[in-house]
Coordinates of C-alpha atoms in Angstrom, one line a residue:
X217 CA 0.0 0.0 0.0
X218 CA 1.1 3.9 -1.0
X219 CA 2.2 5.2 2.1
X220 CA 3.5 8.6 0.6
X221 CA 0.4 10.6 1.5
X222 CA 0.9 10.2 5.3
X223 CA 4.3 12.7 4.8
X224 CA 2.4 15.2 2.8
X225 CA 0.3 17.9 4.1
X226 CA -3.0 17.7 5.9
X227 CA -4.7 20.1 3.8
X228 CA -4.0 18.6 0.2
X229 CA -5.9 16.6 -1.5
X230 CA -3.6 13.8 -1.5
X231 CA -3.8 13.3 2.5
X232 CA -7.7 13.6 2.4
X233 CA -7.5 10.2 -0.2
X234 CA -5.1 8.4 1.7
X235 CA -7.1 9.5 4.8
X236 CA -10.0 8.1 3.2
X237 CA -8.4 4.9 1.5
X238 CA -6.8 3.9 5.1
X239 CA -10.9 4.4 7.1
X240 CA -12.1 2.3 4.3
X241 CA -9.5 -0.4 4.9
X242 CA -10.3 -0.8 8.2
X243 CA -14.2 -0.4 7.7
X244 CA -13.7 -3.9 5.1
X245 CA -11.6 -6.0 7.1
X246 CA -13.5 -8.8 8.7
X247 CA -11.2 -8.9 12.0
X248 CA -11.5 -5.0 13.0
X249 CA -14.4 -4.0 15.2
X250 CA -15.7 -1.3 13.2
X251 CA -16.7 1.1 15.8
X252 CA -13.5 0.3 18.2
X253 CA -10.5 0.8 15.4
X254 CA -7.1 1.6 16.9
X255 CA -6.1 5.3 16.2
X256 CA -2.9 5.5 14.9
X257 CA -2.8 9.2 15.5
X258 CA 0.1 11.1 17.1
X259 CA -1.1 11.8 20.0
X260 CA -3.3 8.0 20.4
X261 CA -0.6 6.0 19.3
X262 CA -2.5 3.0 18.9
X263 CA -3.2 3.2 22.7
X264 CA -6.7 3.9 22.7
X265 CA -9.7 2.6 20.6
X266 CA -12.5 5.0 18.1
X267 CA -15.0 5.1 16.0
X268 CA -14.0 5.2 12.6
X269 CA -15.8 8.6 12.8
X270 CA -13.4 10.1 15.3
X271 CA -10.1 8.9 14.0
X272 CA -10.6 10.7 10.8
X273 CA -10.6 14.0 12.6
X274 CA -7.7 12.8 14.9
X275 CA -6.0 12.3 11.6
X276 CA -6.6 15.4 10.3
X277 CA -5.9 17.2 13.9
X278 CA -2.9 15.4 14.7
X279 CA -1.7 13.7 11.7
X280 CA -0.9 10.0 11.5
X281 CA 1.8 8.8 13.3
X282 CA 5.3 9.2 10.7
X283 CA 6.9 5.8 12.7
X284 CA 3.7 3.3 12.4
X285 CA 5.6 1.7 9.5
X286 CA 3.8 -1.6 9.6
X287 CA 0.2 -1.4 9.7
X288 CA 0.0 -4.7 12.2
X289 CA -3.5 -3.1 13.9
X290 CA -5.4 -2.4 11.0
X291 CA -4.7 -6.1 9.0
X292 CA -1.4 -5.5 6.9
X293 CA 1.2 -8.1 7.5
X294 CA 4.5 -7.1 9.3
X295 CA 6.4 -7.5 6.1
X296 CA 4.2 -6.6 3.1
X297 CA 6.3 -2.8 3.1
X298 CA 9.7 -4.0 2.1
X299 CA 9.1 -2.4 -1.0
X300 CA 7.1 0.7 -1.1
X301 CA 8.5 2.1 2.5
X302 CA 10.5 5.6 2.1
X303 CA 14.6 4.6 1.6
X304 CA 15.0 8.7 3.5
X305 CA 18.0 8.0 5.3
X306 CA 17.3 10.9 7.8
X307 CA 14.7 10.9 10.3
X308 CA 12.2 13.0 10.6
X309 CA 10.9 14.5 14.0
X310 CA 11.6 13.2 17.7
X311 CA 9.1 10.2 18.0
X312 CA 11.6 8.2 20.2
X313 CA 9.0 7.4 22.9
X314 CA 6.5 6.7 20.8
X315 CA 8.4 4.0 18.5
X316 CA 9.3 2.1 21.9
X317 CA 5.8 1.8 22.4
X318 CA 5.2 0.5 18.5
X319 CA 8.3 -1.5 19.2
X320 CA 6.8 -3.7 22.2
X321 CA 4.0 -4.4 20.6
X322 CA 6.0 -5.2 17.1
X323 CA 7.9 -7.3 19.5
X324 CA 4.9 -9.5 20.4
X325 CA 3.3 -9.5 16.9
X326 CA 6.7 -11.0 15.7
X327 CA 6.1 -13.9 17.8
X328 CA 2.1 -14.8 17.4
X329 CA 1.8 -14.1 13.4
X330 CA 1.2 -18.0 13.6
X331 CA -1.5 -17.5 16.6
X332 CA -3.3 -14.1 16.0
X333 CA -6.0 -15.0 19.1
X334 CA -2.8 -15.0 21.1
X335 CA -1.7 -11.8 19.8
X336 CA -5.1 -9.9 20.5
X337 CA -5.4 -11.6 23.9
X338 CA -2.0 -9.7 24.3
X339 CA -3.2 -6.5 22.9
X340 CA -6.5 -6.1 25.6
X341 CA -4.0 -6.9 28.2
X342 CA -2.1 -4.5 27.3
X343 CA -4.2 -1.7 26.4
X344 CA -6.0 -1.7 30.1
X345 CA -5.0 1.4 32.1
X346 CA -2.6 0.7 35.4
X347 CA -6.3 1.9 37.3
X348 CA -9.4 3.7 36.1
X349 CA -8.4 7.2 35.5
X350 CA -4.8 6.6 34.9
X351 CA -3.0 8.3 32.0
X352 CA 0.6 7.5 32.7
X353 CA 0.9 4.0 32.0
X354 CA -1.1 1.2 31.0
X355 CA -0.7 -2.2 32.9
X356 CA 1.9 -3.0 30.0
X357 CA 4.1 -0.4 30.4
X358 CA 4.2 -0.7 34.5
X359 CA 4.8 -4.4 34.1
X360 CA 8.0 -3.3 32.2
X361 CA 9.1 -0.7 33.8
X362 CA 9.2 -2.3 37.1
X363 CA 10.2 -5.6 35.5
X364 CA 13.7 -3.6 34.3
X365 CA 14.1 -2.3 37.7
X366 CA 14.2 -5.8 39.4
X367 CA 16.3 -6.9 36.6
X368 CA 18.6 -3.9 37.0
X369 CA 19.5 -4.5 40.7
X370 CA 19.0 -7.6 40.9
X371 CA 16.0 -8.6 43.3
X372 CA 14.7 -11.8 43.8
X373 CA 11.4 -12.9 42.7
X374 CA 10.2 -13.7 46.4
X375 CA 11.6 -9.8 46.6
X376 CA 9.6 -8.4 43.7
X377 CA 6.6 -10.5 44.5
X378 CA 6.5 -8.7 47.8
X379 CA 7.0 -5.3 45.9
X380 CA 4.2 -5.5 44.1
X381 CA 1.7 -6.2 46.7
X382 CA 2.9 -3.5 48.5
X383 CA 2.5 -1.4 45.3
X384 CA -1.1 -2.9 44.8
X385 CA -2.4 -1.2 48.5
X386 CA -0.6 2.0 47.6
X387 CA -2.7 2.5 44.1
X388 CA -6.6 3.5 44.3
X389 CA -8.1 -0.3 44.1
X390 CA -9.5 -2.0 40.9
X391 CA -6.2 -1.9 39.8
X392 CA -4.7 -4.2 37.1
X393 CA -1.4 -4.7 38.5
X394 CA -0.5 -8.4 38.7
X395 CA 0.6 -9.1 42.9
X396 CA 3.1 -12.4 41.9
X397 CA 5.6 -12.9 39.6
X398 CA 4.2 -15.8 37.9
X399 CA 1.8 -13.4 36.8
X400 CA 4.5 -11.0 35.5
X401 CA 6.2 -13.5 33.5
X402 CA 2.9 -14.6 31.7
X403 CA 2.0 -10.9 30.5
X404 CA 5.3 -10.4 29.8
X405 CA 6.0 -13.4 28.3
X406 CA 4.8 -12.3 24.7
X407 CA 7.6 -9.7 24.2
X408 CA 10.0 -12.7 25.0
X409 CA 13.0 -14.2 22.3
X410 CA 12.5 -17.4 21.3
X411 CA 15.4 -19.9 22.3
X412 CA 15.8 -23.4 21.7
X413 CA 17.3 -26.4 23.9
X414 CA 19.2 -29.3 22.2
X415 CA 20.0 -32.2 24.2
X416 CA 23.4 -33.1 24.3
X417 CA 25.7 -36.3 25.2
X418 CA 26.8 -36.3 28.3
X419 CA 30.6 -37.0 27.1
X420 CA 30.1 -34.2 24.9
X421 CA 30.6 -36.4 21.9
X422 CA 27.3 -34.7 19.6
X423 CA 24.1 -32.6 19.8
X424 CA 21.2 -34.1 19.0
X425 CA 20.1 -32.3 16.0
X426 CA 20.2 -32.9 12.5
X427 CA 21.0 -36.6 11.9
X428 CA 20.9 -37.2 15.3
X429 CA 17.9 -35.6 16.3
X430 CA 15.9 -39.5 16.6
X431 CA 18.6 -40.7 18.3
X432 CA 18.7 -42.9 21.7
X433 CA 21.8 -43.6 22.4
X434 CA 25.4 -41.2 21.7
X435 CA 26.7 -42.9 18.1
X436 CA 30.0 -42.2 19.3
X437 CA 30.5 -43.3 23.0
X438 CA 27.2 -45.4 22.8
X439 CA 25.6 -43.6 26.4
X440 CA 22.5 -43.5 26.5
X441 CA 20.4 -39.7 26.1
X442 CA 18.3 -39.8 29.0
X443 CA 19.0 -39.7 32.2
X444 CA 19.0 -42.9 34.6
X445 CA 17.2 -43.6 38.2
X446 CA 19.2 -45.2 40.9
X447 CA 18.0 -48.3 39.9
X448 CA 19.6 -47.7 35.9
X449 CA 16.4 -47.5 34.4
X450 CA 16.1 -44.6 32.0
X451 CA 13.8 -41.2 32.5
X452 CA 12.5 -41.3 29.3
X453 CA 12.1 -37.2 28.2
X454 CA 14.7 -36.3 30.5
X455 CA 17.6 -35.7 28.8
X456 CA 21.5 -35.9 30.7
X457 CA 22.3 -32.8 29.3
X458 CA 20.8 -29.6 27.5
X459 CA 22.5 -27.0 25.4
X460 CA 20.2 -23.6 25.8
X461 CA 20.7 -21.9 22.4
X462 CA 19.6 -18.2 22.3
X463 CA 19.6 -17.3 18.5
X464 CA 21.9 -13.3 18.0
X465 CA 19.6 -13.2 14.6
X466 CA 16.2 -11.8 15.9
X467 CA 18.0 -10.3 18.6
X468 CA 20.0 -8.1 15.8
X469 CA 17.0 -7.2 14.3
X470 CA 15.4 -6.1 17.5
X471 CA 18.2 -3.7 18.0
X472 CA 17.3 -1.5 14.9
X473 CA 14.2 -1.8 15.6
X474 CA 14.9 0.5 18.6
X475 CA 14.5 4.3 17.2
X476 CA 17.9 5.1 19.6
X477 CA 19.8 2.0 19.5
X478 CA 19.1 1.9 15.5
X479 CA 21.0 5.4 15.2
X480 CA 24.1 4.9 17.9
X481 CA 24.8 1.4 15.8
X482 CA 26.6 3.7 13.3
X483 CA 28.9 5.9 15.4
X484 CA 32.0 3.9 14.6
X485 CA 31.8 5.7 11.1
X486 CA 30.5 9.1 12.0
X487 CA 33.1 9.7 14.4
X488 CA 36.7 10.7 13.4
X489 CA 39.5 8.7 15.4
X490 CA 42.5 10.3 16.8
X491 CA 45.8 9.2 15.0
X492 CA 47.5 6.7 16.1
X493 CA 45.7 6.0 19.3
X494 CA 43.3 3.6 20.3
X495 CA 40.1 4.6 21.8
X496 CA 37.8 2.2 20.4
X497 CA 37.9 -1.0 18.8
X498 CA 37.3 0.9 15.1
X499 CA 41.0 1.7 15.4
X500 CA 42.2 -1.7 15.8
X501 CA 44.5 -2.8 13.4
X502 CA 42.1 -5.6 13.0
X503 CA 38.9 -3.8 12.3
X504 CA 41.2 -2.2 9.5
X505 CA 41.8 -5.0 8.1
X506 CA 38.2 -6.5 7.5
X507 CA 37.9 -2.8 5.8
X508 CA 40.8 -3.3 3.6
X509 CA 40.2 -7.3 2.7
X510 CA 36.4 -6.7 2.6
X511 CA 35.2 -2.9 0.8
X512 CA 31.8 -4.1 0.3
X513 CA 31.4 -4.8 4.2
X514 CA 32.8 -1.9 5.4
X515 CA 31.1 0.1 2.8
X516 CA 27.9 -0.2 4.8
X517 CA 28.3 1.0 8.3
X518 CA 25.3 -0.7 9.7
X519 CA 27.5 -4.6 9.1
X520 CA 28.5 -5.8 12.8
X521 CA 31.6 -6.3 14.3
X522 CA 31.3 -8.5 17.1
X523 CA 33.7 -10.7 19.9
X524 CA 32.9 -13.8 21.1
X525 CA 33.8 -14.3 24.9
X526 CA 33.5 -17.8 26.6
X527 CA 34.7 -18.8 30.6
X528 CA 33.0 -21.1 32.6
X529 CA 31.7 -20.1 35.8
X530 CA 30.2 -21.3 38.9
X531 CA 26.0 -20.5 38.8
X532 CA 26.0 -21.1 43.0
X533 CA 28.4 -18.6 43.8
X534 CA 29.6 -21.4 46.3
X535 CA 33.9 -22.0 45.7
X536 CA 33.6 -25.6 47.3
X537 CA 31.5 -26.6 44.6
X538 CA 33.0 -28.2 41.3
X539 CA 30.1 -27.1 39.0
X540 CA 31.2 -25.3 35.8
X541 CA 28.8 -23.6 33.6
X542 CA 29.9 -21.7 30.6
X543 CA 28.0 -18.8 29.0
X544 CA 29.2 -18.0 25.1
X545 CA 28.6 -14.5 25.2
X546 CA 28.9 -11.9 21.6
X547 CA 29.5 -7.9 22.2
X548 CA 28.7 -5.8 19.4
X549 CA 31.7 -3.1 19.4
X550 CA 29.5 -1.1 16.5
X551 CA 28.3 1.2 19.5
X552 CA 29.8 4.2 21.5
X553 CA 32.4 3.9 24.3
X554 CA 30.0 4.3 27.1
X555 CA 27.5 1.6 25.7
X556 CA 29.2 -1.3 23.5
X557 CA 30.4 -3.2 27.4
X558 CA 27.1 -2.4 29.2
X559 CA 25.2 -5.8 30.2
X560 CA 22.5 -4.2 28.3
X561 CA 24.3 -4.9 24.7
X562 CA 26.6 -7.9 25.8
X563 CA 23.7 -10.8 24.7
X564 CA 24.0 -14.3 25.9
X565 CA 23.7 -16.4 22.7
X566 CA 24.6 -20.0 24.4
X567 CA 24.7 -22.0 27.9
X568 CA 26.4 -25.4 28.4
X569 CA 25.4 -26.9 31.3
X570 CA 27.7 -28.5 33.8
X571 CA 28.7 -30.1 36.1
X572 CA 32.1 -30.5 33.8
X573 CA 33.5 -27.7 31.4
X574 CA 33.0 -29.2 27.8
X575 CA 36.9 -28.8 27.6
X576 CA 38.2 -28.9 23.6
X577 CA 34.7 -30.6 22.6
X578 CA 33.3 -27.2 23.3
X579 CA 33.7 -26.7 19.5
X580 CA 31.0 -29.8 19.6
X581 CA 28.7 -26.9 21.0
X582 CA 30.0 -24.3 19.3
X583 CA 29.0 -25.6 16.3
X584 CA 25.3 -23.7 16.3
X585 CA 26.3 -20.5 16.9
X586 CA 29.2 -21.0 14.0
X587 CA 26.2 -21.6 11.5
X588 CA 24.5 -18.5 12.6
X589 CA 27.8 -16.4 12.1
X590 CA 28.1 -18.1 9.0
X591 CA 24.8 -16.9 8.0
X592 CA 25.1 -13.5 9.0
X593 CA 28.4 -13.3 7.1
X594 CA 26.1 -13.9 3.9
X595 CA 23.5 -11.6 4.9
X596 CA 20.1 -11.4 6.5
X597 CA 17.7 -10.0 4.3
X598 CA 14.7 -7.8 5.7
X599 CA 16.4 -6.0 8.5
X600 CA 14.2 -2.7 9.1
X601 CA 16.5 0.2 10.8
X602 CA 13.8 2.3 12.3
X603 CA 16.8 5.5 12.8
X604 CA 16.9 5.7 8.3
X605 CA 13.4 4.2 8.3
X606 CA 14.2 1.7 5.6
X607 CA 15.1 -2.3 5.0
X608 CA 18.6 -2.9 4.7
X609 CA 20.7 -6.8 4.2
X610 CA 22.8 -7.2 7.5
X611 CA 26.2 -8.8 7.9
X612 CA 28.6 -9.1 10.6
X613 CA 31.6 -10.4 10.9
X614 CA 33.5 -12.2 14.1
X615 CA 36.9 -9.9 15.2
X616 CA 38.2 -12.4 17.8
X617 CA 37.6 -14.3 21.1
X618 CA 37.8 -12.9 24.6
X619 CA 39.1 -15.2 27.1
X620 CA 41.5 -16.7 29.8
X621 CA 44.8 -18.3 29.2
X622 CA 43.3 -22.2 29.3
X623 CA 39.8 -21.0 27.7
X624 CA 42.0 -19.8 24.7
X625 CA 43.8 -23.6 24.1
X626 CA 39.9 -24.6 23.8
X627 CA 38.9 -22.1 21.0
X628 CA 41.8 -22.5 19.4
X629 CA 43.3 -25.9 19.5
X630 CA 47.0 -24.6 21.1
X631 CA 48.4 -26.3 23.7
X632 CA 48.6 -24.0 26.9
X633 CA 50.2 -26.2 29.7
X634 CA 53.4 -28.2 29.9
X635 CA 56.8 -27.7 27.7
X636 CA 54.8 -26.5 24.9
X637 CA 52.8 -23.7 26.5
X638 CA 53.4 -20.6 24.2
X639 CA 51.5 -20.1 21.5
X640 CA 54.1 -18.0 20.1
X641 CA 57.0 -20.0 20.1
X642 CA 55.5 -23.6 19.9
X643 CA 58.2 -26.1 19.8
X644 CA 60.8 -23.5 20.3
X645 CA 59.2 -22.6 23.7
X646 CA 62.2 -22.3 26.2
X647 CA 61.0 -24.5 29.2
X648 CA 62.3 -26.1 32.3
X649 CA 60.2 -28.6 34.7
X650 CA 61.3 -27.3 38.6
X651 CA 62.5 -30.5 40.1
X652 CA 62.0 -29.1 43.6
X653 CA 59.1 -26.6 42.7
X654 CA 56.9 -28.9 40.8
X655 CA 56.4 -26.1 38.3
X656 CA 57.2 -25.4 34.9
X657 CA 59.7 -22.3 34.5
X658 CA 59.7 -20.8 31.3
X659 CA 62.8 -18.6 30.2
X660 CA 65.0 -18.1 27.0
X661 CA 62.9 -14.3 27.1
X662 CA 66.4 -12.3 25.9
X663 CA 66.0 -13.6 22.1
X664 CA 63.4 -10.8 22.1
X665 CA 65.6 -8.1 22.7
X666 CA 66.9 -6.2 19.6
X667 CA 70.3 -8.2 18.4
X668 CA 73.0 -6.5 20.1
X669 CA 71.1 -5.4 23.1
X670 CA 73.5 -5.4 25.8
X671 CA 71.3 -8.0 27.8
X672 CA 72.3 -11.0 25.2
X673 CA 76.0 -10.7 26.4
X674 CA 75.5 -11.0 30.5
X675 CA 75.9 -14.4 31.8
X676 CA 76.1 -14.3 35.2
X677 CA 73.1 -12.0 35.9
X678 CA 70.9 -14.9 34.2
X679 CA 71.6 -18.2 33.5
X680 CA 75.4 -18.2 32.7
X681 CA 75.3 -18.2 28.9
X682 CA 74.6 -15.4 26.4
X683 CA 72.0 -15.3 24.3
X684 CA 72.3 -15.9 20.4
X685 CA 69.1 -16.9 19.1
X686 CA 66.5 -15.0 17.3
X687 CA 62.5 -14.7 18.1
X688 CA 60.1 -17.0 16.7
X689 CA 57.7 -16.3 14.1
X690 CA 54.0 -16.0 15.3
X691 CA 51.6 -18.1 12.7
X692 CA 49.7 -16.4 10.4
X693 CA 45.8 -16.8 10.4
X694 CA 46.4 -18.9 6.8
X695 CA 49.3 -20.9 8.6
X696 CA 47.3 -21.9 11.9
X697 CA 44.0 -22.9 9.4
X698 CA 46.3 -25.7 7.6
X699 CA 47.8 -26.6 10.8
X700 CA 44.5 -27.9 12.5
X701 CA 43.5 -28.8 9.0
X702 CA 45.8 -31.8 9.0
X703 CA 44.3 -32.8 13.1
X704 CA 42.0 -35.8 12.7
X705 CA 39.2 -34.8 15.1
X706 CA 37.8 -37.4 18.0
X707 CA 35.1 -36.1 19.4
X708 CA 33.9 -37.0 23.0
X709 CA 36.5 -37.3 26.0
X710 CA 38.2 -40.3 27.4
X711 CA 35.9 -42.9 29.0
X712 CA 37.3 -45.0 31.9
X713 CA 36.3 -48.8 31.7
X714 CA 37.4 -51.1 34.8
X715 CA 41.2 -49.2 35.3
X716 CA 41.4 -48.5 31.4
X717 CA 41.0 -45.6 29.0
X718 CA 39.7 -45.8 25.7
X719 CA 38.0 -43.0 23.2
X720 CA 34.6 -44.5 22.8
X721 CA 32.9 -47.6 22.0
X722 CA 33.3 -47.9 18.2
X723 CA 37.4 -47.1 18.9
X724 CA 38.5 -49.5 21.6
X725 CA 41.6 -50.3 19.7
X726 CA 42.2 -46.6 18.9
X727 CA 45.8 -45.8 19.9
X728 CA 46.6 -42.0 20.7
X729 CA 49.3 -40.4 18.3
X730 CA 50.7 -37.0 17.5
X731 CA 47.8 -36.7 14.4
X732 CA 44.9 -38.4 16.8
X733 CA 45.1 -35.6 19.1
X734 CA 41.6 -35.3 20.9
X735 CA 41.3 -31.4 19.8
X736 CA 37.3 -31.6 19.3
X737 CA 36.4 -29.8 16.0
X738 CA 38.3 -27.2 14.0
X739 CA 34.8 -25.7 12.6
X740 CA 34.6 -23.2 15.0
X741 CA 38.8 -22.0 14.3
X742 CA 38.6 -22.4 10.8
X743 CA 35.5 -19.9 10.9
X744 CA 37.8 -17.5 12.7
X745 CA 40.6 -17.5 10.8
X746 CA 38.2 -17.6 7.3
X747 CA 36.6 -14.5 8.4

């Protein structure tokens, strides 16, 4: 549908058709109440229900609101204006507020287009006012604002349950504000991402998914997928282990869907760096690089540049306990100093469950958020940036991994303990086992220094001989990829069997050797180094 006439003036002729054309629209769609039609008028904003009668002279008063883009409450589909919408890259007036509100509700119509009685259950929730008379907020917008707060500091739901009731006597009565969490959650529940969980084996050998989504038993250890009673009889539906996958796409697209978020996504390239310093990730040497190897993705300054960080952690906050969890988290470094490390932009895109860190088969895991990447490295069509109020393809494109020392020989396949610690240096690392200290010492540290430094000559200040040798050569991203390229890959760690290791059940005569290395999969490295 022509949307042109709602950015036109109210006294042509051309507004007084479109005017006409959009009452008439409502008036023949079977699923709109003809005399209770949302008003999508400035200063209604969809809030509040007319007659078809009154919202043509709100639209004539107040004019239609410039940042409905989607006509979701009057029967158009959420993406039947790819084509028509205005490509005007700047925006035009201040309706921040306003497009938060649209946004929520987008939000929710993302996730019931299948279900629409599920969508307009949502939208008569929302719509009530907090209590008869109020004009502030609607039970909607109090659920979420207070619902931030408790996230914001913290409290617990016993906490915020409480908080509520107390808020429930201090409003007039006949109020609409839920008194329990549970309540909460299920209003709130609509505006929720979708996530999935994939069951996983518990030796970390596969997910079930793809060819092994019918699957019993682990193909590779032979385990079983559910979980056993005392008595070894399986729960049948309760799996050993679960993989919680939240998806980054829709979470993406929710971000420039956001009027303020949309526009701060692009400060990397409307901002001018200082030489030769380094304030923000944009004047990394590697950012520059994806620019200069890549003009068509740094030619549109909307692409992502994002970090993966992974650690494991301990969810009981008790330091007796053995329990590691690990959260993959992604940063988008697209935004301004003061926002691209707040918790609010640092998303959680995977959990793997404990009780044991997944070790070098965490690529096992890895391996569906790498697809996603992959994806978004080809583009995601239909991406709506609410700041330039037109449909864009989005890309993004992984800078590297955040992480501790051991954490790092997992993402990457290097060894990080024992003679061979350094990435650096590999086999030319300078080690030394303490007899009486039990430690490694690593040393050898003057080949650095330029090759007549002073230092390389003394002998008795370090460990009696000078030092002749030269540095060793980092590998490049192109060396390290055929490296693990020649590693055949065992997935699944060691299983003990009555004193006696072996790799699982289908290789009981599998004999370790220098290329039968258990480094899990090289998917996940190979996609770094690729990109």
């Amino acid at each position: 549908m022509d949307k042109s006439w709602i950015h036109s003036d109210r006294r042509s002729k051309q507004y007084e058709e479109g005017v006409e054309l959009f009452i008439r629209g409502c008036l023949e769609n079977p699923h709109i109440d003809p005399n209770l039609i949302h008003c999508p008028c400035c200063k209604c904003k969809n809030l509040k229900k007319r007659p078809a009668k009154s919202i043509r002279e709100h639209l004539y008063f107040h004019g239609f609101s410039q940042n409905y883009v989607n006509w979701i409450w009057h029967g158009e589909s959420a993406e039947s204006d790819k084509v028509n919408w205005s490509k005007n890259k700047e925006p035009i007036g201040n309706y921040h507020g306003h497009f938060e509100t649209t946004n929520m509700y987008e939000a929710a119509y993302d996730n019931y287009t299948e279900n629409p009685e599920a969508f307009m259950e949502f939208l008569e929730e929302a719509e009530k006012p907090l209590y008869n008379g109020c004009k502030c907020y609607t039970k909607l917008s109090a659920i979420v604002k207070l619902y931030n707060t408790k996230a914001k500091h913290g409290m617990s739901d016993a906490l915020f349950s409480d908080l509520l009731m107390d808020f429930g006597d201090m409003i007039p009565d006949n109020h609409n504000l839920p008194t329990k969490m549970y309540d909460v959650k299920k209003t709130s529940s609509c505006l929720a991402l979708s996530h999935e969980k994939i069951h996983a084996c518990s030796n970390d050998c596969i997910l079930y998914r793809k060819q092994y989504k019918d699957c019993v038993n682990c193909p590779k250890c032979g385990l079983s997928r559910w979980k056993l009673t005392k008595k070894n009889v399986e729960k049948k539906g309760v799996p050993t282990k679960v993989l919680r996958y939240f998806p980054p796409i829709p979470r993406f697209k929710r971000m420039f869907k956001s009027l303020h978020t949309s526009k701060n996504l692009t400060w990397h390239a409307e901002t001018t760096g200082v030489p030769d310093q380094l304030r923000h990730p944009a004047d990394s040497p590697s950012w520059k690089l994806v620019d200069h190897m890549w003009p068509d993705f740094e030619s549109e300054p909307r692409n992502l540049h994002l970090a993966l960080a992974a650690d494991g952690i301990n969810p009981y906050s008790n330091l007796s306990s053995r329990y590691s969890c690990w959260p993959i988290m992604l940063v988008t470094y697209n935004l301004p100093l003061n926002m691209c490390m707040k918790r609010k932009y640092i998303m959680v895109t995977m959990l793997i469950s404990g009780p044991k860190q997944p070790g070098n088969n965490i690529d096992v895991y890895l391996d569906v958020l790498v697809e996603d990447l992959k994806r978004l490295w080809d583009g995601v069509d239909g991406v709506y940036d609410a700041y330039r109020r037109q449909f864009f393809t989005l890309k993004a494109v992984l800078l590297w991994t955040i992480n501790d020392f051991p954490a790092y020989g997992n993402l990457s396949g290097c060894t990080t303990h024992g003679y061979y610690a350094c990435p650096v240096c590999k086999e030319d690392t300078y080690a030394k086992h303490l007899e009486n200290g039990k430690k490694m010492s690593f040393v050898g540290h003057r080949r650095f220094l330029p090759r007549f430094h002073p230092y390389r000559r003394q002998m008795k200040e370090f460990d009696g001989m000078e030092e002749h040798g030269e540095s060793s050569t980092p590998l490049s991203g192109v060396a390290l990829f055929d490296k693990l390229s020649d590693i055949r890959c065992v997935f699944g760690k060691k299983i003990i069997v009555k004193g006696k290791k072996r790799e699982n059940a289908k290789d009981n005569n599998l004999e370790d050797s220098k290329e039968e290395k258990d480094f899990g999969s090289t998917d996940f490295r190979k996609c770094i180094v690729s990109m």
